[in-house]
């Protein structure tokens, strides 16, 4: 079978070669109707771009690099799914790099992407990231950079996050409305804005409902199943009474549940538990884990849309504040906190 | 601070520039002792390779592309972890591409990796992959290709798999030893060697223990929580008695458990359940899910080692059969099948 060329598409639609070429590149000078007609015809005729040749001509590879802290948690793989969905529809491929929460890996990932001449980078920073020369390097080269979930506020960079303050507020308010009063909050290092905001939400909810803040109920460390278990052991050893736990993320909440079960404490009758992130395992465990959903797929889709907008919008962004999309969290109530 | 160069390392060790350069590239002409000394000195002096320049000189990018069907299952993210471990130690970066079980995405991923001039590709093929022109293209270009878990037997390609026949045998034998006799096996399309082998292991275990094979107890379809549930519904509607289920993978086994629980069937007293793959959720659910562990991290490490061996071993591999590493599966017994 003869290979379809841009000329074939042009002949089919009775338009010029350059209009087809620009429409295939989604050039904004081309009307939406023409763009759609060209893409549909290209698909019908089974047109396959010579990616390397077209990349050499346009200087564009149509490859986007995505940096994620970890693929072991469904939160990130789910955001990636949203990014892929929108980017594939728009003719881009996604390459992933896992930083494993280490700054030096993050730096290496960015080097690797720059070396592969990606058209843009979408990233969620590691817990260690406090310097950001490697991110400034991306901006210096005029390569679009978008953050999702975990951002660096010092850089004027477009981002998609959820309203973590609202999420922390909702989780705590839900526990209060279920009749819990001595609510523990487990949080991590406060250099990460998302955790700081969840804690702020917790405090504001207590205040709104007139429940005095007890510093002894706020445990600050890290996050993992093991850490969740150790928090409960600690509270017990120190004889601190509590009737609910709001953990900063679901794995820690799972550790809390496991440790409470070791002590034969009834969940949710005696103690309620809620996590954050709506990890996939939460609906498989018993009791089902209440949590706060972060609209992961939508977060990915929005990050992809911000990227496409930045690419189409070629003017330098100096001075203009970067666009920040903030999504609403969604409360998911399961058995671990439902006692009414 | 002045940047460390290859000259600094050569001066420090009193050896030539070219010896250092070759040692840094792990050239096999350099003795192991020298290689280690050079790498240690490079690290101590904080030597940082100019990757782009060295890649232009050597034609090598030190980037490996890994294609995985899905990052939503912990099996694949865990293998990736093993690959990263060994490859990072050897100075390589890993880029990931998710095929989402679709042939056209797999083809696109390979195109993207070739365009990024990766030094090698490590892949686990999709369920749809029956043609393999895209893999032949990799071999034609003399780029090392390694398969893990899911392979294409028609290509003479190094691979790391586990002994799926043995795994299927172990799972079935365990159920028999727990006293179960009417053991259902849920499997998927038989074009995938791993599923065919697990089924063969199931049949051989029944035969070994003198249990007649009942075709009505073998259900063949796909795999998912929903499919596991529907299998149990089907068996019940058709009035087929059974006292245990060996599902081809853990999510399907989880669906089986959920549906049995809907019918108030006691697990493991009345019905035993075992899955395959040792997904992370299996130890979090209740009852804990028995399964077969595939030594995922080791699988990734072995795949990385096979890659390094192929790279160091520059002779053409024509005629020689490719090396196949086969790992032993490990039986993991939890509550869902332990009734003795």
XYZ file of C-alpha atoms in Angstrom:
680
model
C 0.000 0.000 0.000
C 1.259 3.446 -0.961
C 2.067 5.646 2.016
C -0.308 8.593 2.525
C 1.378 11.989 2.306
C 0.381 15.530 3.207
C -0.256 16.009 -0.546
C -2.908 13.274 -0.475
C -4.736 14.999 2.385
C -4.479 18.376 0.624
C -5.879 16.902 -2.615
C -8.717 15.156 -0.762
C -9.824 18.379 0.953
C -8.892 20.700 -1.922
C -6.699 22.936 0.279
C -3.013 23.788 0.144
C -0.100 21.685 1.368
C 0.907 24.335 3.893
C -2.604 24.570 5.342
C -2.586 20.807 5.920
C 0.906 20.913 7.437
C -0.050 23.738 9.780
C -3.358 22.077 10.706
C -1.486 18.867 11.572
C 0.762 20.910 13.856
C -2.353 22.504 15.444
C -1.138 25.936 14.406
C -3.613 28.471 15.867
C -3.699 30.413 12.562
C -5.824 27.568 11.134
C -9.579 27.577 11.812
C -10.944 24.897 14.131
C -13.168 23.518 11.353
C -10.205 23.050 9.009
C -8.052 21.620 11.768
C -10.686 18.989 12.596
C -11.280 18.154 8.904
C -7.561 17.680 8.323
C -7.093 15.468 11.366
C -10.134 13.345 10.454
C -8.963 12.945 6.861
C -5.457 12.111 8.037
C -6.879 9.389 10.232
C -9.194 8.054 7.528
C -6.345 7.853 4.989
C -4.119 6.300 7.643
C -1.592 9.127 7.377
C 1.483 8.588 9.516
C 3.785 11.491 10.210
C 7.478 11.000 9.740
C 8.116 12.115 13.287
C 11.860 12.441 13.059
C 11.798 14.444 9.806
C 9.003 16.669 11.080
C 10.849 17.142 14.358
C 14.009 18.202 12.534
C 12.021 20.687 10.475
C 9.978 22.140 13.315
C 12.477 21.630 16.102
C 9.691 19.822 17.942
C 9.646 16.186 19.054
C 6.026 16.017 20.265
C 7.285 14.220 23.335
C 6.454 15.466 26.850
C 8.446 14.422 29.892
C 6.547 13.784 33.111
C 8.366 13.542 36.451
C 6.573 11.753 39.267
C 7.872 11.134 42.784
C 6.655 7.516 42.826
C 4.631 5.152 40.678
C 3.917 2.881 43.641
C 0.961 5.030 44.694
C -2.141 5.094 42.550
C -2.483 8.854 42.987
C 0.400 9.523 40.582
C -0.364 6.772 38.078
C -3.897 8.092 37.935
C -2.777 11.692 37.239
C -0.464 10.327 34.533
C -3.497 8.623 32.992
C -5.233 12.009 32.709
C -2.143 13.636 31.196
C -1.764 10.823 28.644
C -5.388 11.007 27.642
C -5.298 14.671 26.602
C -1.758 14.607 25.234
C -2.289 11.518 23.075
C -5.413 13.091 21.601
C -3.236 16.029 20.642
C -0.511 13.978 19.020
C 2.008 13.967 21.893
C 3.729 10.989 23.504
C 4.476 10.863 27.222
C 7.728 9.668 28.732
C 7.857 9.141 32.494
C 10.705 9.524 34.951
C 10.436 8.414 38.565
C 12.328 10.561 41.089
C 11.726 8.175 44.003
C 11.408 11.275 46.227
C 15.109 12.091 45.743
C 16.358 15.484 44.588
C 19.359 14.014 42.755
C 17.086 11.718 40.754
C 14.809 14.621 39.935
C 17.815 16.590 38.629
C 18.910 13.574 36.587
C 15.415 13.125 35.157
C 15.335 16.710 33.971
C 18.804 16.337 32.401
C 17.611 13.194 30.626
C 14.512 14.924 29.311
C 16.463 17.950 28.085
C 18.925 15.630 26.379
C 15.990 13.835 24.689
C 14.788 17.261 23.518
C 11.283 16.963 24.968
C 8.784 19.682 24.041
C 7.811 20.274 27.642
C 8.023 18.990 31.192
C 5.195 18.329 33.635
C 6.385 17.645 37.167
C 5.409 17.048 40.770
C 8.404 17.856 42.980
C 10.029 15.534 45.528
C 9.803 16.003 49.279
C 13.510 16.942 49.243
C 13.253 19.686 46.615
C 14.155 23.023 48.168
C 16.686 24.305 45.632
C 15.354 24.650 42.123
C 18.204 25.512 39.748
C 17.268 22.522 37.608
C 13.769 23.904 37.135
C 15.118 27.362 36.321
C 17.257 25.715 33.621
C 14.080 24.445 31.914
C 12.557 27.920 31.923
C 15.805 29.484 30.704
C 15.625 27.247 27.639
C 12.039 28.365 27.011
C 10.709 24.868 27.435
C 7.199 24.893 28.900
C 7.100 23.691 32.517
C 3.908 22.806 34.404
C 3.621 21.631 38.015
C 0.897 19.406 39.397
C -0.029 18.685 43.029
C 3.382 19.530 44.504
C 4.677 22.897 43.347
C 7.502 25.333 44.003
C 5.829 28.601 44.834
C 9.010 30.631 44.281
C 8.885 29.917 40.526
C 6.288 31.712 38.445
C 5.055 28.480 36.870
C 1.587 27.338 35.767
C 0.245 24.627 38.056
C -2.712 22.402 38.831
C -3.348 21.596 42.460
C -6.332 20.817 44.584
C -7.472 23.045 47.386
C -5.693 21.177 50.186
C -6.939 23.592 52.844
C -10.487 22.812 51.768
C -9.668 19.076 51.760
C -8.288 19.215 55.311
C -11.321 21.234 56.387
C -13.803 18.782 54.819
C -12.160 15.713 56.370
C -12.133 17.274 59.836
C -15.652 18.714 59.528
C -16.944 15.280 58.498
C -15.421 13.693 61.635
C -16.952 16.434 63.815
C -20.362 15.914 62.220
C -20.104 12.197 62.987
C -19.747 13.152 66.653
C -15.998 12.721 67.108
C -14.353 15.343 69.313
C -10.736 14.414 70.107
C -9.444 14.292 66.549
C -5.802 13.434 65.926
C -4.091 14.843 62.842
C -1.005 13.073 61.477
C 1.074 15.305 59.232
C 4.597 15.466 57.740
C 7.370 18.034 57.274
C 5.817 21.423 56.665
C 8.070 22.482 53.769
C 5.572 20.784 51.465
C 2.681 23.227 50.893
C 0.105 20.452 50.490
C 0.664 19.145 54.027
C 0.786 22.617 55.546
C -2.542 23.430 53.917
C -4.220 20.222 55.102
C -3.123 21.035 58.657
C -4.450 24.584 58.292
C -7.779 23.126 57.129
C -7.869 20.843 60.184
C -7.275 23.777 62.549
C -9.866 25.980 60.843
C -12.522 23.260 61.024
C -11.925 22.783 64.753
C -12.213 26.524 65.255
C -15.368 26.810 63.146
C -17.061 24.183 65.363
C -15.705 25.624 68.615
C -13.474 22.659 69.440
C -10.296 23.767 71.240
C -7.054 22.922 69.451
C -4.902 20.421 71.409
C -1.285 20.452 70.288
C -0.775 16.944 71.708
C -3.201 15.622 69.062
C -1.032 16.828 66.165
C 1.680 14.313 65.275
C 4.305 15.396 62.804
C 6.735 13.042 61.089
C 6.500 11.300 57.758
C 4.027 9.015 56.022
C 3.778 5.253 55.542
C 1.793 2.331 56.902
C 4.506 1.811 59.506
C 4.399 5.457 60.566
C 0.613 5.302 60.992
C 0.991 2.271 63.263
C 3.713 3.940 65.307
C 1.578 7.069 65.849
C -1.169 4.989 67.435
C 1.354 3.125 69.602
C 2.807 6.481 70.716
C -0.548 7.985 71.635
C -1.378 4.903 73.656
C 1.966 4.793 75.432
C 1.653 8.463 76.326
C -1.944 7.860 77.520
C -3.431 10.529 75.254
C -7.149 9.901 74.666
C -8.553 10.384 71.141
C -11.646 9.235 69.261
C -10.715 9.906 65.614
C -7.712 10.210 63.301
C -7.329 12.315 60.169
C -4.146 11.093 58.455
C -2.386 13.159 55.798
C -2.642 10.325 53.250
C -4.210 6.880 52.882
C -1.259 4.545 53.576
C -0.709 6.227 56.943
C -4.449 5.916 57.629
C -4.209 2.204 56.782
C -1.444 1.820 59.382
C -3.700 3.569 61.907
C -6.524 1.096 61.172
C -4.204 -1.915 61.464
C -2.853 -0.753 64.824
C -6.312 0.066 66.202
C -7.423 -3.440 65.157
C -4.448 -4.924 67.046
C -5.841 -3.199 70.158
C -9.360 -4.480 69.354
C -10.660 -0.929 69.090
C -13.914 -0.839 67.080
C -13.838 1.261 63.913
C -15.859 3.459 63.449
C -17.887 2.968 66.675
C -15.057 3.788 69.084
C -12.600 5.518 66.761
C -13.145 7.014 63.314
C -10.435 7.149 60.633
C -10.119 9.198 57.461
C -7.204 9.450 55.014
C -6.440 11.586 51.992
C -5.811 10.790 48.286
C -8.357 8.044 47.559
C -5.785 5.375 46.842
C -7.144 2.349 44.970
C -6.838 -0.030 47.939
C -9.190 2.066 50.108
C -12.346 0.494 48.741
C -10.927 -3.045 48.928
C -10.029 -3.060 52.628
C -12.302 -3.721 55.568
C -13.574 -1.369 56.922
C -13.575 0.636 53.694
C -11.370 3.700 54.165
C -12.955 7.168 54.159
C -10.791 9.638 52.300
C -10.572 12.841 50.260
C -10.492 12.406 46.512
C -8.149 14.682 44.597
C -9.749 14.361 41.171
C -6.577 12.814 39.856
C -7.592 12.186 36.255
C -8.964 15.698 36.005
C -5.742 17.041 37.541
C -3.780 15.292 34.785
C -6.119 16.531 32.076
C -5.874 20.109 33.340
C -2.076 19.911 33.499
C -2.053 18.739 29.873
C -4.399 21.570 28.853
C -2.209 24.144 30.618
C 0.745 22.766 28.696
C -1.049 22.984 25.327
C -2.142 26.523 26.123
C 1.443 27.532 26.954
C 2.687 26.019 23.688
C 0.061 27.725 21.541
C 0.547 30.983 23.390
C 4.012 31.790 22.168
C 4.454 35.254 23.712
C 7.017 35.478 26.511
C 5.290 35.233 29.882
C 7.580 37.700 31.655
C 5.662 39.801 34.091
C 2.344 38.020 33.647
C 1.494 35.823 36.647
C 1.380 32.123 35.670
C -2.023 30.487 35.523
C -2.853 28.393 38.606
C -5.720 25.927 38.343
C -7.098 24.859 41.730
C -9.485 21.889 41.780
C -12.084 21.152 44.451
C -11.480 18.065 46.600
C -14.305 15.522 46.994
C -15.151 13.856 50.334
C -15.500 10.043 50.074
C -17.257 8.545 53.095
C -16.818 4.799 53.667
C -17.210 2.594 56.758
C -14.094 3.740 58.634
C -15.781 6.999 59.713
C -19.506 6.499 59.176
C -21.162 6.012 62.581
C -24.385 7.912 62.126
C 34.496 25.556 42.663
C 36.422 24.367 39.606
C 34.700 21.588 37.722
C 36.405 18.188 37.961
C 37.556 16.808 34.602
C 38.748 13.442 33.356
C 42.291 14.913 33.560
C 41.887 15.443 37.315
C 40.920 11.809 37.817
C 43.818 10.625 35.615
C 46.291 12.776 37.604
C 44.920 11.544 40.922
C 45.305 7.885 39.959
C 48.424 8.376 37.821
C 46.897 6.673 34.788
C 46.159 7.941 31.268
C 43.233 10.064 30.142
C 42.009 7.346 27.799
C 42.071 4.700 30.541
C 39.872 6.930 32.722
C 37.523 7.675 29.836
C 37.181 3.998 28.993
C 36.758 3.020 32.659
C 33.961 5.588 33.018
C 32.232 4.007 30.005
C 32.690 0.545 31.629
C 34.678 -0.600 28.637
C 35.449 -4.327 29.179
C 39.087 -3.810 28.084
C 39.697 -2.114 31.460
C 40.362 -4.295 34.496
C 37.692 -4.452 37.192
C 40.111 -3.008 39.791
C 40.852 0.036 37.641
C 37.229 0.476 36.743
C 36.215 0.525 40.421
C 39.084 2.875 41.369
C 38.116 5.318 38.618
C 34.448 5.314 39.543
C 35.260 5.805 43.241
C 37.659 8.656 42.508
C 35.138 10.234 40.133
C 32.560 10.148 42.899
C 34.952 11.487 45.534
C 36.003 14.397 43.314
C 32.376 15.016 42.428
C 33.046 14.461 38.736
C 30.018 15.094 36.567
C 29.989 13.862 33.009
C 28.909 16.246 30.294
C 26.277 13.805 29.155
C 25.375 15.469 25.903
C 28.989 15.889 24.785
C 29.887 12.356 25.808
C 26.808 11.046 24.046
C 27.754 12.857 20.831
C 31.263 11.396 21.029
C 30.280 7.838 21.898
C 26.903 7.777 20.161
C 25.469 6.651 23.486
C 22.883 8.468 25.600
C 22.977 6.198 28.673
C 19.196 6.261 28.657
C 17.153 3.046 28.625
C 13.513 2.967 27.563
C 11.174 0.674 29.486
C 7.741 -0.201 28.106
C 5.152 -1.441 30.587
C 1.541 -2.402 29.862
C 0.219 -0.537 32.916
C 1.504 1.326 35.928
C -1.763 0.834 37.799
C -0.682 -2.603 38.985
C 2.092 -2.868 41.529
C 3.620 -5.833 39.675
C 4.986 -3.565 36.935
C 6.015 -0.641 39.140
C 7.874 -3.099 41.307
C 9.785 -4.619 38.350
C 10.632 -1.073 37.222
C 12.063 -0.464 40.678
C 14.456 -3.398 40.209
C 15.475 -2.212 36.732
C 16.136 1.317 38.026
C 18.214 0.055 40.903
C 20.749 -1.782 38.769
C 20.720 0.687 35.884
C 21.223 3.748 38.083
C 24.167 2.047 39.766
C 25.642 1.634 36.295
C 25.123 5.223 35.219
C 21.969 4.777 33.152
C 18.688 6.690 33.416
C 15.334 5.021 32.868
C 12.483 6.499 30.858
C 9.100 4.776 31.035
C 6.343 4.462 28.475
C 2.940 3.044 29.311
C 1.257 1.046 26.527
C -2.065 0.721 28.359
C -2.330 -2.800 26.851
C -2.750 -1.330 23.354
C -0.604 -2.396 20.404
C -0.739 1.042 18.786
C 0.550 2.680 21.973
C 3.322 0.116 22.197
C 4.350 0.925 18.607
C 4.268 4.638 19.423
C 6.354 4.108 22.554
C 9.043 2.319 20.577
C 9.038 5.081 17.939
C 9.415 7.658 20.715
C 12.303 5.779 22.313
C 14.113 5.338 18.984
C 13.638 9.026 18.263
C 15.140 9.840 21.698
C 18.097 7.607 20.752
C 17.861 5.352 23.810
C 20.702 2.870 24.325
C 18.317 -0.038 24.787
C 14.709 -1.077 25.319
C 13.303 -3.339 28.016
C 9.696 -4.324 27.414
C 6.758 -6.416 28.546
C 4.357 -6.814 25.614
C 0.654 -5.932 25.584
C -2.137 -8.488 25.476
C -2.867 -7.351 21.914
C 0.657 -7.854 20.581
C 0.670 -10.586 17.952
C 2.557 -8.825 15.147
C 6.018 -7.683 16.041
C 7.472 -5.600 13.221
C 8.131 -2.782 15.706
C 10.301 -5.088 17.800
C 12.160 -6.339 14.725
C 12.902 -2.697 13.895
C 14.740 -2.346 17.241
C 16.853 -5.420 16.523
C 17.543 -4.260 12.959
C 19.085 -1.105 14.383
C 21.270 -3.175 16.698
C 19.721 -1.659 19.795
C 19.635 -4.164 22.664
C 16.125 -5.447 23.416
C 15.180 -7.404 26.533
C 11.747 -8.787 27.420
C 10.429 -9.346 30.929
C 7.423 -11.357 32.093
C 5.502 -11.174 28.802
C 7.610 -12.181 25.817
C 7.301 -12.877 22.101
C 8.679 -16.357 21.626
C 9.073 -15.922 17.858
C 11.861 -13.375 18.383
C 15.252 -14.622 19.512
C 15.442 -12.118 22.367
C 16.925 -12.342 25.875
C 14.195 -12.428 28.504
C 13.460 -12.743 32.196
C 10.296 -14.545 33.173
C 9.141 -16.623 36.059
C 8.245 -20.262 35.711
C 4.495 -19.751 35.297
C 3.859 -23.478 34.942
C 5.499 -23.991 38.313
C 3.477 -21.089 39.772
C 0.189 -22.541 38.528
C 1.216 -25.936 39.872
C 2.140 -24.550 43.316
C -1.099 -22.586 43.702
C -3.221 -25.611 42.777
C -1.172 -28.048 44.849
C -1.538 -25.753 47.871
C -5.352 -25.744 47.490
C -5.365 -29.543 47.174
C -3.207 -29.882 50.292
C -5.664 -27.675 52.178
C -8.353 -30.251 51.317
C -10.121 -28.456 48.483
C -11.218 -30.725 45.636
C -13.476 -28.858 43.189
C -11.015 -26.144 42.200
C -12.074 -23.502 39.683
C -9.402 -21.897 37.499
C -10.102 -18.493 35.963
C -7.851 -17.742 33.000
C -7.677 -15.373 30.013
C -6.992 -15.554 26.283
C -4.385 -18.236 25.628
C -2.233 -16.233 23.193
C -0.328 -14.956 26.232
C 2.219 -17.634 27.230
C 2.052 -16.724 30.941
C -1.650 -17.582 31.201
C -1.310 -20.738 29.118
C 1.483 -21.923 31.405
C -0.462 -21.205 34.617
C -3.364 -23.266 33.225
C -0.984 -26.090 32.310
C 0.374 -25.986 35.889
C -3.190 -26.224 37.232
C -3.939 -29.263 35.068
C -0.678 -31.002 35.967
C -1.263 -30.531 39.698
C -4.751 -32.045 39.450
C -3.321 -34.986 37.553
C -0.450 -35.465 40.012
C -2.975 -35.733 42.880
C -5.387 -37.927 40.917
C -8.173 -35.341 40.750
C -10.135 -35.626 37.499
C -10.085 -32.506 35.330
C -13.558 -30.933 34.962
C -13.772 -28.625 31.976
C -16.757 -26.817 33.530
C -14.438 -25.552 36.296
C -12.167 -23.701 33.841
C -13.493 -20.227 33.019
C -11.772 -18.337 30.254
C -12.238 -14.627 29.620
C -10.242 -11.671 30.802
C -9.111 -10.300 34.149
C -10.423 -7.589 36.473
C -12.290 -7.317 39.768
C -15.539 -7.179 37.801
C -14.653 -10.297 35.812
C -13.876 -12.201 39.028
C -17.294 -11.272 40.406
C -19.052 -12.300 37.212
C -17.336 -15.707 37.198
C -18.763 -16.498 40.637
C -22.210 -15.284 39.577
C -22.025 -17.514 36.474
C -20.979 -20.628 38.395
C -23.857 -20.077 40.797
C -26.427 -19.461 38.063
C -25.319 -22.596 36.261
C -25.476 -24.541 39.552
C -21.866 -25.763 39.299
C -20.487 -26.737 42.740
C -16.917 -25.692 43.646
C -14.930 -25.282 46.855
C -11.899 -23.225 45.738
C -10.813 -20.724 43.103
C -7.366 -20.194 41.619
C -7.549 -16.908 39.703
C -4.933 -15.973 37.095
C -4.105 -12.712 38.924
C -4.923 -10.911 42.160
C -7.524 -8.359 41.048
C -9.670 -11.141 39.621
C -9.193 -13.081 42.891
C -10.335 -9.966 44.789
C -13.540 -9.887 42.724
C -14.066 -13.570 43.561
C -13.733 -12.794 47.292
C -16.135 -9.855 47.080
C -18.785 -11.902 45.280
C -18.430 -14.867 47.677
C -18.873 -12.419 50.569
C -22.081 -11.107 48.954
C -23.394 -14.694 49.099
C -22.201 -15.026 52.724
C -19.901 -17.881 51.784
C -17.168 -18.325 54.425
C -13.589 -17.878 53.201
C -11.530 -20.072 53.638
C -13.768 -22.516 55.554
C -16.263 -23.112 52.764
C -14.311 -21.813 49.786
C -10.593 -21.108 49.391
C -9.206 -18.412 47.092
C -5.726 -17.854 45.692
C -4.528 -15.272 43.174
C -1.262 -14.630 41.352
C 1.218 -11.709 41.292
C 1.333 -10.624 44.950
C -0.173 -7.187 44.348
C 0.392 -4.743 47.203
C -3.273 -4.662 48.274
C -3.319 -8.410 48.987
C -1.930 -8.060 52.500
C -4.204 -5.115 53.317
C -7.542 -6.769 52.572
C -9.556 -9.059 54.800
C -9.161 -12.000 54.506
C -5.549 -11.557 53.400
C -5.192 -12.835 49.849
C -3.050 -15.916 49.199
C -1.049 -15.527 46.020
C 2.074 -16.417 44.052
C 4.923 -13.952 44.247
C 6.823 -13.333 41.027
C 10.033 -11.934 42.563
C 9.364 -8.652 40.814
C 12.357 -6.657 42.028
C 14.649 -9.544 41.163
C 12.978 -9.805 37.754
C 13.798 -6.140 37.126
C 17.365 -6.534 38.364
C 17.919 -9.569 36.133
C 16.484 -7.735 33.113
C 18.916 -4.875 33.770
C 21.822 -7.325 34.102
C 20.888 -9.040 30.841
C 20.881 -5.624 29.195
C 24.332 -4.716 30.558
C 25.668 -8.082 29.431
C 24.313 -7.553 25.919
C 25.904 -4.112 25.755
C 29.310 -5.283 26.972
C 29.154 -8.310 24.716
C 29.387 -6.558 21.403
C 29.616 -9.567 19.076
C 26.585 -10.096 16.845
C 24.234 -12.640 18.398
C 23.182 -14.222 15.111
C 22.747 -17.939 15.417
C 23.354 -18.079 19.173
C 20.144 -18.661 21.127
C 19.308 -15.652 23.333
C 19.742 -16.049 27.074
C 16.510 -16.756 28.936
C 16.468 -16.257 32.702
C 13.632 -18.104 34.424
C 12.939 -17.238 38.073
C 11.237 -19.478 40.609
C 7.820 -18.336 41.865
C 7.191 -18.141 45.625
C 3.945 -19.306 47.250
C 2.468 -16.749 49.692
C -0.162 -18.256 51.967
C -2.536 -15.845 53.725
C -5.985 -16.305 55.270
C -7.992 -16.686 52.055
C -6.812 -20.284 51.574
C -5.434 -21.405 54.959
C -7.949 -23.766 56.556
C -5.638 -26.324 58.107
